[in-house]
Amino acid sequence: MTEEKIVVANKGIIRAEFAFWVGQYMDKFYDALENKKIVGNKCPKCGDVFVPPRKICGKCNETIPLDQNWVDLPDTGILKNYTITYYKINDRASRKVKKPQIIGMVQIDGSSTSIVYRLLNIEPGEVKIGMKVKVNWEEATKGDPSDIKGFSKA
Amino acid sequence: MEKVAIVGYNQVKLYSDANYGRYEMIFEAVRGALDNAGLKKKDITTVVSATNDYYDGRTISNSLTVEPGGGYLADESKVEMDGAHAVLYGLMRVLSGNHKLAVVWGGSMASSYPAHTVHLYETDPTWERPITYVSDITSAGFQMRAYMEKYGISAEEIAKTAVKNRKNAVNNPLALAEAQNPNITLKDVLESDIYSDPVTELMVAQPCDGVAALLLAPEKQAKKITDNPVWITGVGLSQETYYLGDRDLSTSKSMELAGKMAFQAAGINDPNTQIDVAELYEAFAHEELIFIESLGIAEKGKGADLNAEIGGDFPVNPSGGALGGNPLCATGLIRIIEAVKQIRGEAKGYQVKNVNKAIASGQIGMCSQNNILYVLEGDN
Amino acid sequence: MGRQVCIASAGFSEHASKRSDVSMPELVSEAIKDCLKNAPSIEINDIDMFVNGNMPAFEGANIPELWMTDWMGARNKPLMRVTTGGTTGGSVAIAGYYSVASGLPGVDTVLAIAFEQQSQGDTATGLASVAYGEISVLNSLGIPYDQLTLLFSAGAAIGVASYQATNYMRKSKTTEEDLARVVVQNRHNAAKTWWAHLKMPNLTIEEVLDTPYISYPLRYGMVCPASDGACAMLFTTEEKAKDMCDIPVYVNGVGSIATETGILGYCGSGSGQLDPSEQLGAQKTSDVAFQQAGISFPRKEIDYAEVYSPFPNQELMWVEKLGLFEENTASEMYETGVTALNGELPINCSGGVNSTNAIGASAMERPAVAALQIMGKASNQVPETVHTSLGHGWGGYINLITMMVMADEPARKFK
Amino acid sequence: MSKLTRRKSMEYIKKEYVRTRTMPASWYLSSYKFKYNITHMEPMREKLKQKKLVGLQCSSCNRVFFPPRIVCGKCMVKPDRWVDLRETGRVATFTIAYIKDPETGEVQERPIVCAQLDGSDTSYPTQLNPDIEFKDTYVGMPIKVHWAENSEGGLMDIQYYDVTEDKAQDLELRKD
């Protein structure tokens, strides 16, 4: 290992842009989000309900047909797990912030899995596993995950 | 399973910002492994590397590392997971009878990739990535809380593991200097900055710069190369489902199944008594407890009661584990190397007494979604 | 040490420039469904291990297998990801071979999956970032960036191929007609392959030569597309393969020898591949694979070949370097129809990479089609029965090659 | 050779697929820091300052690298012997780049060559004298270093390569 200065080439300049096709199952899910509704789909074999909807149930490897087994779900749920984090991350970098953010795993009523969203207008002290929460919708929805601003106390 | 042995190894000292070029570090690791076994470049028939295009910041990250990694005119491939998974592919290549000496190397440089962002790239891009709530940071918090809630474990009991590993790292000369802390206390761990409640900074295995390499050979060649070969008698791996909502984060289903597969191959039915030392890749302090319980070494919820110190009844991570330095793509490989050192009695400063059977593990994915476990045995 | 490995089936998804109807895991599940359709006696739960890969930088997803677990049916199953750039598909297929050959307890049937959804990413940046670090080193050595953009402006894949074309065409006196003829043969074959991308049943040589140059001597009409698509192959032991399909395909030779990078070396050094069309890696890999398969005279013993040729000059070069034809005679073989569907040594009857290039999957589609030809289940099936065939892959920075030699009977090694 | 690089798409049997939403994502290469150790190139840079050429030779396989290489892959050793190189060389391979002049929009065809110096076993991409017609470029063409006026000890001290007279008898044969 040489002592002299290592040439640290300057930073990369180019940035690659991507646009992920969401598939027809998620397309239906986002259409519902746009009208402030939550839909999931149900595995015909084991009855699990998935939010967001999936083409294949991982437990029984059963393909769920696109045009069947849709389930309308309420926008309320139960908090199954939570964490309070001081980090903000995006595709470019991550940094620590002063104000923490509470992120929770919420099981939508009627579904058999939980989704990860931030909790709004709840103090860290008040958060308890098992508490009832409901969706805090954006006013102007765009049909993407940010339509759900977060979950607040039900 | 036919007998394949690890006949040589080498690990470059871990740094947070190494004064090394990338190729120089790879060369030093692989060259050192060859020297450790007294072999030359022409003995190599196959090279399996473990790098990741996003940790290296370039596409086809193995096309330019062919030469420093010893792959020139050799049968070369790359496993884009943890170094321990690359050892699996090297083992397969030797077991197939086509290759007499496999070089397996892996590593990355935390000083060159944006921390945490590279793990955000691993999330579901159609759902979780645009809103960035799921990350390696928040998933660690979910895992620890799930474990604590399920078995009523206090943060102090988990912090004990962090103290043990960071103290063990002190007498490991290759560990990360920033991770070594001879007089660390429970209070230091619990009051270090919050990473993602309840996980604190000192419970996290800090990514760093590092490359490691090891050599695999079949039985006949292994006995010629070294009189102290370490046999791989069992290997097992498994991958859980992806969505955190589908998983029971208080335990590790993947480690449980990996353990079952590896122990069955090695003829181990009671790991707690038959295994002498464990080197597990714990990305966070609580994961070490979850892994011991999932492997059946301790009962569920009783991982913290196990005396895992170097002199204890079941030493875990005498080398300091991943908490002693976590170079992505190399940490799992380094755990295997540390297990080999324990068996060959070459772990100066942190040697566990009369080790004949050891286990080593590697992992990849959020909350260790994919775990791989090795059972290693010496000759004595 | 090791045991005989067979291919029981192979499957594809439909390839197109924009598979906008499916997300990546759904695209992969299509290929798996097609693969398991050919082997009705087993279903997804019987798979003991999964091996997969793609070119990560093209999709922007790091280790997508972690996310795609359920769509592949890999929940709580062993899974290993192998990626080597352009040759990813071939490396994944070879990893599938080694997973079965190793005889690990409990691993008898392995599903190998390779995929790519290039319409999601931006191929040019993906390819440019292969050597971006090295170019920044040249900048640190004093070459200003505008000069560097000029030096590397020929575009990574096309530029690299045009270097090969210059050397190859000079030696073998190949004309542009020869290149266009190869393109026409490929695109006609693609028209009869259900999963191919550029189906051009009545393309003519004049049409190809009418398109402008992209990078001398390659014209726009000769260049491969960027496709979305996935491929899956089923590897298993000899006994199990017998009850999975009527003609199990024996994998008798595998090789993936790497050499120095071409055009630009690593860490600012030059390249030892002075003549990029010399392809030392291809010659060494084919030697290794043929030797394992007990083949000494490929020209006579190989009945069918799928070579990895995104650009027509490469197809002419590969068939010579892999020992199928004599030096500098390849264009003649295409002219006289030796390589046609009913020719003596049919080449790329699936349309090859020139018609369908989902980079991650391409190098697996070559051995996949070569295996299906032996089984008699290929979509553009060769009339003569195929006894032995080979699938080849090329990639990296002109320095990575993969090769798989197959037959309908075991090689001497395991007889 | 057509002057303009215009796209002419060729028809093929196309199948339409339902178009679903896309979720944006990006990969910031600007957040990466590439680390290389090129201290092994210092002797070459000193010599370039004095308008001299040296290559690094591997003592076990005698291959000479210009520009120098940190590890010789054949022997897995660090080359350590410096060897003087002459200013003449040959074109190992070349390609034609199409450069669109932003103002005039006119497409310029410039050859990019991989130059191999006599005595060196490796070639590296560089440029020929601008007024050499790209049609006259061929593999094996003898070339000579054209030094830049002031040399700061970088590869740009070799501004480009001039073409020297090729005395080979079969010259006509070899040009395509």
mmCIF file of C-alpha atoms in Angstrom, chain A:
data_model
loop_
_atom_site.group_PDB
_atom_site.id
_atom_site.type_symbol
_atom_site.label_atom_id
_atom_site.label_comp_id
_atom_site.label_asym_id
_atom_site.label_seq_id
_atom_site.Cartn_x
_atom_site.Cartn_y
_atom_site.Cartn_z
ATOM 1 C CA MET A 1 0.000 0.000 0.000
ATOM 2 C CA THR A 2 1.693 3.176 -1.129
ATOM 3 C CA GLU A 3 1.709 6.257 1.055
ATOM 4 C CA GLU A 4 1.440 8.771 -1.770
ATOM 5 C CA LYS A 5 -1.889 10.403 -2.497
ATOM 6 C CA ILE A 6 -4.311 8.038 -4.214
ATOM 7 C CA VAL A 7 -5.843 9.581 -7.289
ATOM 8 C CA VAL A 8 -9.503 9.957 -6.392
ATOM 9 C CA ALA A 9 -11.059 10.488 -9.760
ATOM 10 C CA ASN A 10 -13.728 13.112 -9.709
ATOM 11 C CA LYS A 11 -17.305 12.108 -9.202
ATOM 12 C CA GLY A 12 -19.379 10.447 -11.918
ATOM 13 C CA ILE A 13 -21.328 12.967 -13.974
ATOM 14 C CA ILE A 14 -23.882 10.952 -15.900
ATOM 15 C CA ARG A 15 -27.146 9.960 -14.211
ATOM 16 C CA ALA A 16 -29.265 7.049 -15.433
ATOM 17 C CA GLU A 17 -33.032 7.542 -15.466
ATOM 18 C CA PHE A 18 -35.453 4.639 -15.160
ATOM 19 C CA ALA A 19 -39.204 4.191 -15.504
ATOM 20 C CA PHE A 20 -40.490 0.902 -14.089
ATOM 21 C CA TRP A 21 -43.590 -0.563 -15.703
ATOM 22 C CA VAL A 22 -45.911 -1.379 -12.797
ATOM 23 C CA GLY A 23 -47.872 -4.152 -14.565
ATOM 24 C CA GLN A 24 -51.628 -4.473 -14.924
ATOM 25 C CA TYR A 25 -52.262 -5.588 -11.342
ATOM 26 C CA MET A 26 -50.626 -2.506 -9.819
ATOM 27 C CA ASP A 27 -52.222 -0.315 -12.486
ATOM 28 C CA LYS A 28 -55.652 -1.274 -11.135
ATOM 29 C CA PHE A 29 -54.405 -0.609 -7.587
ATOM 30 C CA TYR A 30 -53.211 2.885 -8.502
ATOM 31 C CA ASP A 31 -56.476 3.614 -10.366
ATOM 32 C CA ALA A 32 -58.254 2.844 -7.087
ATOM 33 C CA LEU A 33 -55.811 5.023 -5.108
ATOM 34 C CA GLU A 34 -56.614 7.859 -7.494
ATOM 35 C CA ASN A 35 -60.272 7.647 -6.356
ATOM 36 C CA LYS A 36 -59.091 7.352 -2.749
ATOM 37 C CA LYS A 37 -60.027 3.672 -2.567
ATOM 38 C CA ILE A 38 -57.884 0.677 -1.554
ATOM 39 C CA VAL A 39 -58.258 -2.597 -3.440
ATOM 40 C CA GLY A 40 -56.424 -5.879 -3.007
ATOM 41 C CA ASN A 41 -56.734 -9.295 -4.617
ATOM 42 C CA LYS A 42 -57.371 -12.640 -3.012
ATOM 43 C CA CYS A 43 -55.639 -15.956 -3.604
ATOM 44 C CA PRO A 44 -58.320 -18.452 -4.658
ATOM 45 C CA LYS A 45 -56.524 -21.304 -2.901
ATOM 46 C CA CYS A 46 -55.508 -19.977 0.531
ATOM 47 C CA GLY A 47 -57.742 -16.928 0.774
ATOM 48 C CA ASP A 48 -54.906 -14.480 1.609
ATOM 49 C CA VAL A 49 -55.679 -10.918 0.558
ATOM 50 C CA PHE A 50 -52.744 -8.890 -0.782
ATOM 51 C CA VAL A 51 -52.298 -5.140 -0.596
ATOM 52 C CA PRO A 52 -50.858 -4.157 -3.042
ATOM 53 C CA PRO A 53 -52.325 -6.853 -5.319
ATOM 54 C CA ARG A 54 -50.057 -9.548 -6.778
ATOM 55 C CA LYS A 55 -50.171 -11.877 -9.771
ATOM 56 C CA ILE A 56 -48.895 -14.918 -7.826
ATOM 57 C CA CYS A 57 -49.543 -15.959 -4.191
ATOM 58 C CA GLY A 58 -46.147 -16.787 -2.712
ATOM 59 C CA LYS A 59 -47.504 -19.376 -0.283
ATOM 60 C CA CYS A 60 -49.307 -21.645 -2.750
ATOM 61 C CA ASN A 61 -47.642 -20.515 -6.033
ATOM 62 C CA GLU A 62 -51.150 -19.960 -7.393
ATOM 63 C CA THR A 63 -51.635 -17.459 -10.215
ATOM 64 C CA ILE A 64 -54.450 -15.028 -9.448
ATOM 65 C CA PRO A 65 -56.235 -14.172 -12.740
ATOM 66 C CA LEU A 66 -56.254 -10.465 -13.572
ATOM 67 C CA ASP A 67 -60.005 -10.135 -13.939
ATOM 68 C CA GLN A 68 -61.113 -12.049 -10.805
ATOM 69 C CA ASN A 69 -60.706 -12.107 -7.023
ATOM 70 C CA TRP A 70 -60.567 -8.350 -6.504
ATOM 71 C CA VAL A 71 -61.484 -7.209 -2.994
ATOM 72 C CA ASP A 72 -62.497 -3.661 -1.945
ATOM 73 C CA LEU A 73 -60.895 -2.763 1.367
ATOM 74 C CA PRO A 74 -61.532 0.055 3.896
ATOM 75 C CA ASP A 75 -58.902 2.737 4.402
ATOM 76 C CA THR A 76 -58.472 1.808 8.073
ATOM 77 C CA GLY A 77 -55.973 -0.602 9.582
ATOM 78 C CA ILE A 78 -54.029 -1.762 12.643
ATOM 79 C CA LEU A 79 -50.435 -0.718 13.422
ATOM 80 C CA LYS A 80 -48.385 -3.935 13.582
ATOM 81 C CA ASN A 81 -44.890 -2.422 13.982
ATOM 82 C CA TYR A 82 -43.207 0.988 13.964
ATOM 83 C CA THR A 83 -39.810 2.675 14.065
ATOM 84 C CA ILE A 84 -38.669 6.282 14.554
ATOM 85 C CA THR A 85 -35.899 7.223 12.157
ATOM 86 C CA TYR A 86 -33.675 10.294 11.806
ATOM 87 C CA TYR A 87 -32.553 9.494 8.271
ATOM 88 C CA LYS A 88 -33.897 10.785 4.954
ATOM 89 C CA ILE A 89 -32.938 8.691 1.902
ATOM 90 C CA ASN A 90 -33.549 9.103 -1.817
ATOM 91 C CA ASP A 91 -32.024 7.794 -5.041
ATOM 92 C CA ARG A 92 -29.215 10.358 -4.727
ATOM 93 C CA ALA A 93 -27.977 10.285 -1.148
ATOM 94 C CA SER A 94 -28.963 9.812 2.478
ATOM 95 C CA ARG A 95 -28.634 12.331 5.334
ATOM 96 C CA LYS A 96 -29.501 12.639 8.998
ATOM 97 C CA VAL A 97 -32.149 15.173 9.960
ATOM 98 C CA LYS A 98 -33.051 16.789 13.248
ATOM 99 C CA LYS A 99 -36.796 16.056 13.118
ATOM 100 C CA PRO A 100 -37.451 12.254 13.384
ATOM 101 C CA GLN A 101 -40.120 10.562 11.325
ATOM 102 C CA ILE A 102 -42.324 7.728 12.591
ATOM 103 C CA ILE A 103 -42.636 4.933 10.025
ATOM 104 C CA GLY A 104 -45.207 2.204 10.662
ATOM 105 C CA MET A 105 -46.217 -1.195 9.279
ATOM 106 C CA VAL A 106 -49.990 -1.017 8.898
ATOM 107 C CA GLN A 107 -52.236 -4.010 8.215
ATOM 108 C CA ILE A 108 -55.234 -2.761 6.258
ATOM 109 C CA ASP A 109 -58.436 -4.285 7.701
ATOM 110 C CA GLY A 110 -59.346 -7.375 5.669
ATOM 111 C CA SER A 111 -55.841 -7.863 4.204
ATOM 112 C CA SER A 112 -53.302 -10.501 5.313
ATOM 113 C CA THR A 113 -50.127 -8.448 4.882
ATOM 114 C CA SER A 114 -49.024 -4.985 6.000
ATOM 115 C CA ILE A 115 -47.686 -1.955 4.138
ATOM 116 C CA VAL A 116 -45.021 0.506 5.251
ATOM 117 C CA TYR A 117 -45.990 4.159 5.526
ATOM 118 C CA ARG A 118 -45.188 7.155 7.733
ATOM 119 C CA LEU A 119 -47.486 8.055 10.659
ATOM 120 C CA LEU A 120 -48.820 11.631 10.772
ATOM 121 C CA ASN A 121 -49.927 13.858 13.674
ATOM 122 C CA ILE A 122 -48.985 11.212 16.217
ATOM 123 C CA GLU A 123 -46.413 11.882 18.959
ATOM 124 C CA PRO A 124 -43.690 9.258 19.436
ATOM 125 C CA GLY A 125 -45.021 8.687 22.935
ATOM 126 C CA GLU A 126 -48.540 7.875 21.750
ATOM 127 C CA VAL A 127 -47.523 5.189 19.254
ATOM 128 C CA LYS A 128 -48.511 1.696 20.368
ATOM 129 C CA ILE A 129 -48.571 -1.557 18.426
ATOM 130 C CA GLY A 130 -52.144 -2.606 17.773
ATOM 131 C CA MET A 131 -53.562 0.913 17.685
ATOM 132 C CA LYS A 132 -56.192 1.728 15.014
ATOM 133 C CA VAL A 133 -55.057 4.021 12.188
ATOM 134 C CA LYS A 134 -56.616 5.354 9.033
ATOM 135 C CA VAL A 135 -55.369 6.710 5.730
ATOM 136 C CA ASN A 136 -54.615 10.397 5.464
ATOM 137 C CA TRP A 137 -55.349 11.017 1.785
ATOM 138 C CA GLU A 138 -53.722 13.687 -0.334
ATOM 139 C CA GLU A 139 -56.260 16.190 -1.645
ATOM 140 C CA ALA A 140 -55.129 15.986 -5.266
ATOM 141 C CA THR A 141 -54.395 12.307 -5.954
ATOM 142 C CA LYS A 142 -52.172 11.351 -8.927
ATOM 143 C CA GLY A 143 -52.527 7.567 -8.951
ATOM 144 C CA ASP A 144 -49.203 6.730 -7.293
ATOM 145 C CA PRO A 145 -48.074 5.689 -3.790
ATOM 146 C CA SER A 146 -47.808 9.297 -2.604
ATOM 147 C CA ASP A 147 -51.607 9.597 -2.758
ATOM 148 C CA ILE A 148 -51.519 8.174 0.753
ATOM 149 C CA LYS A 149 -49.858 11.030 2.676
ATOM 150 C CA GLY A 150 -49.569 8.680 5.659
ATOM 151 C CA PHE A 151 -51.625 7.106 8.432
ATOM 152 C CA SER A 152 -53.028 8.946 11.411
ATOM 153 C CA LYS A 153 -54.930 7.865 14.473
ATOM 154 C CA ALA A 154 -58.363 6.416 13.596
#
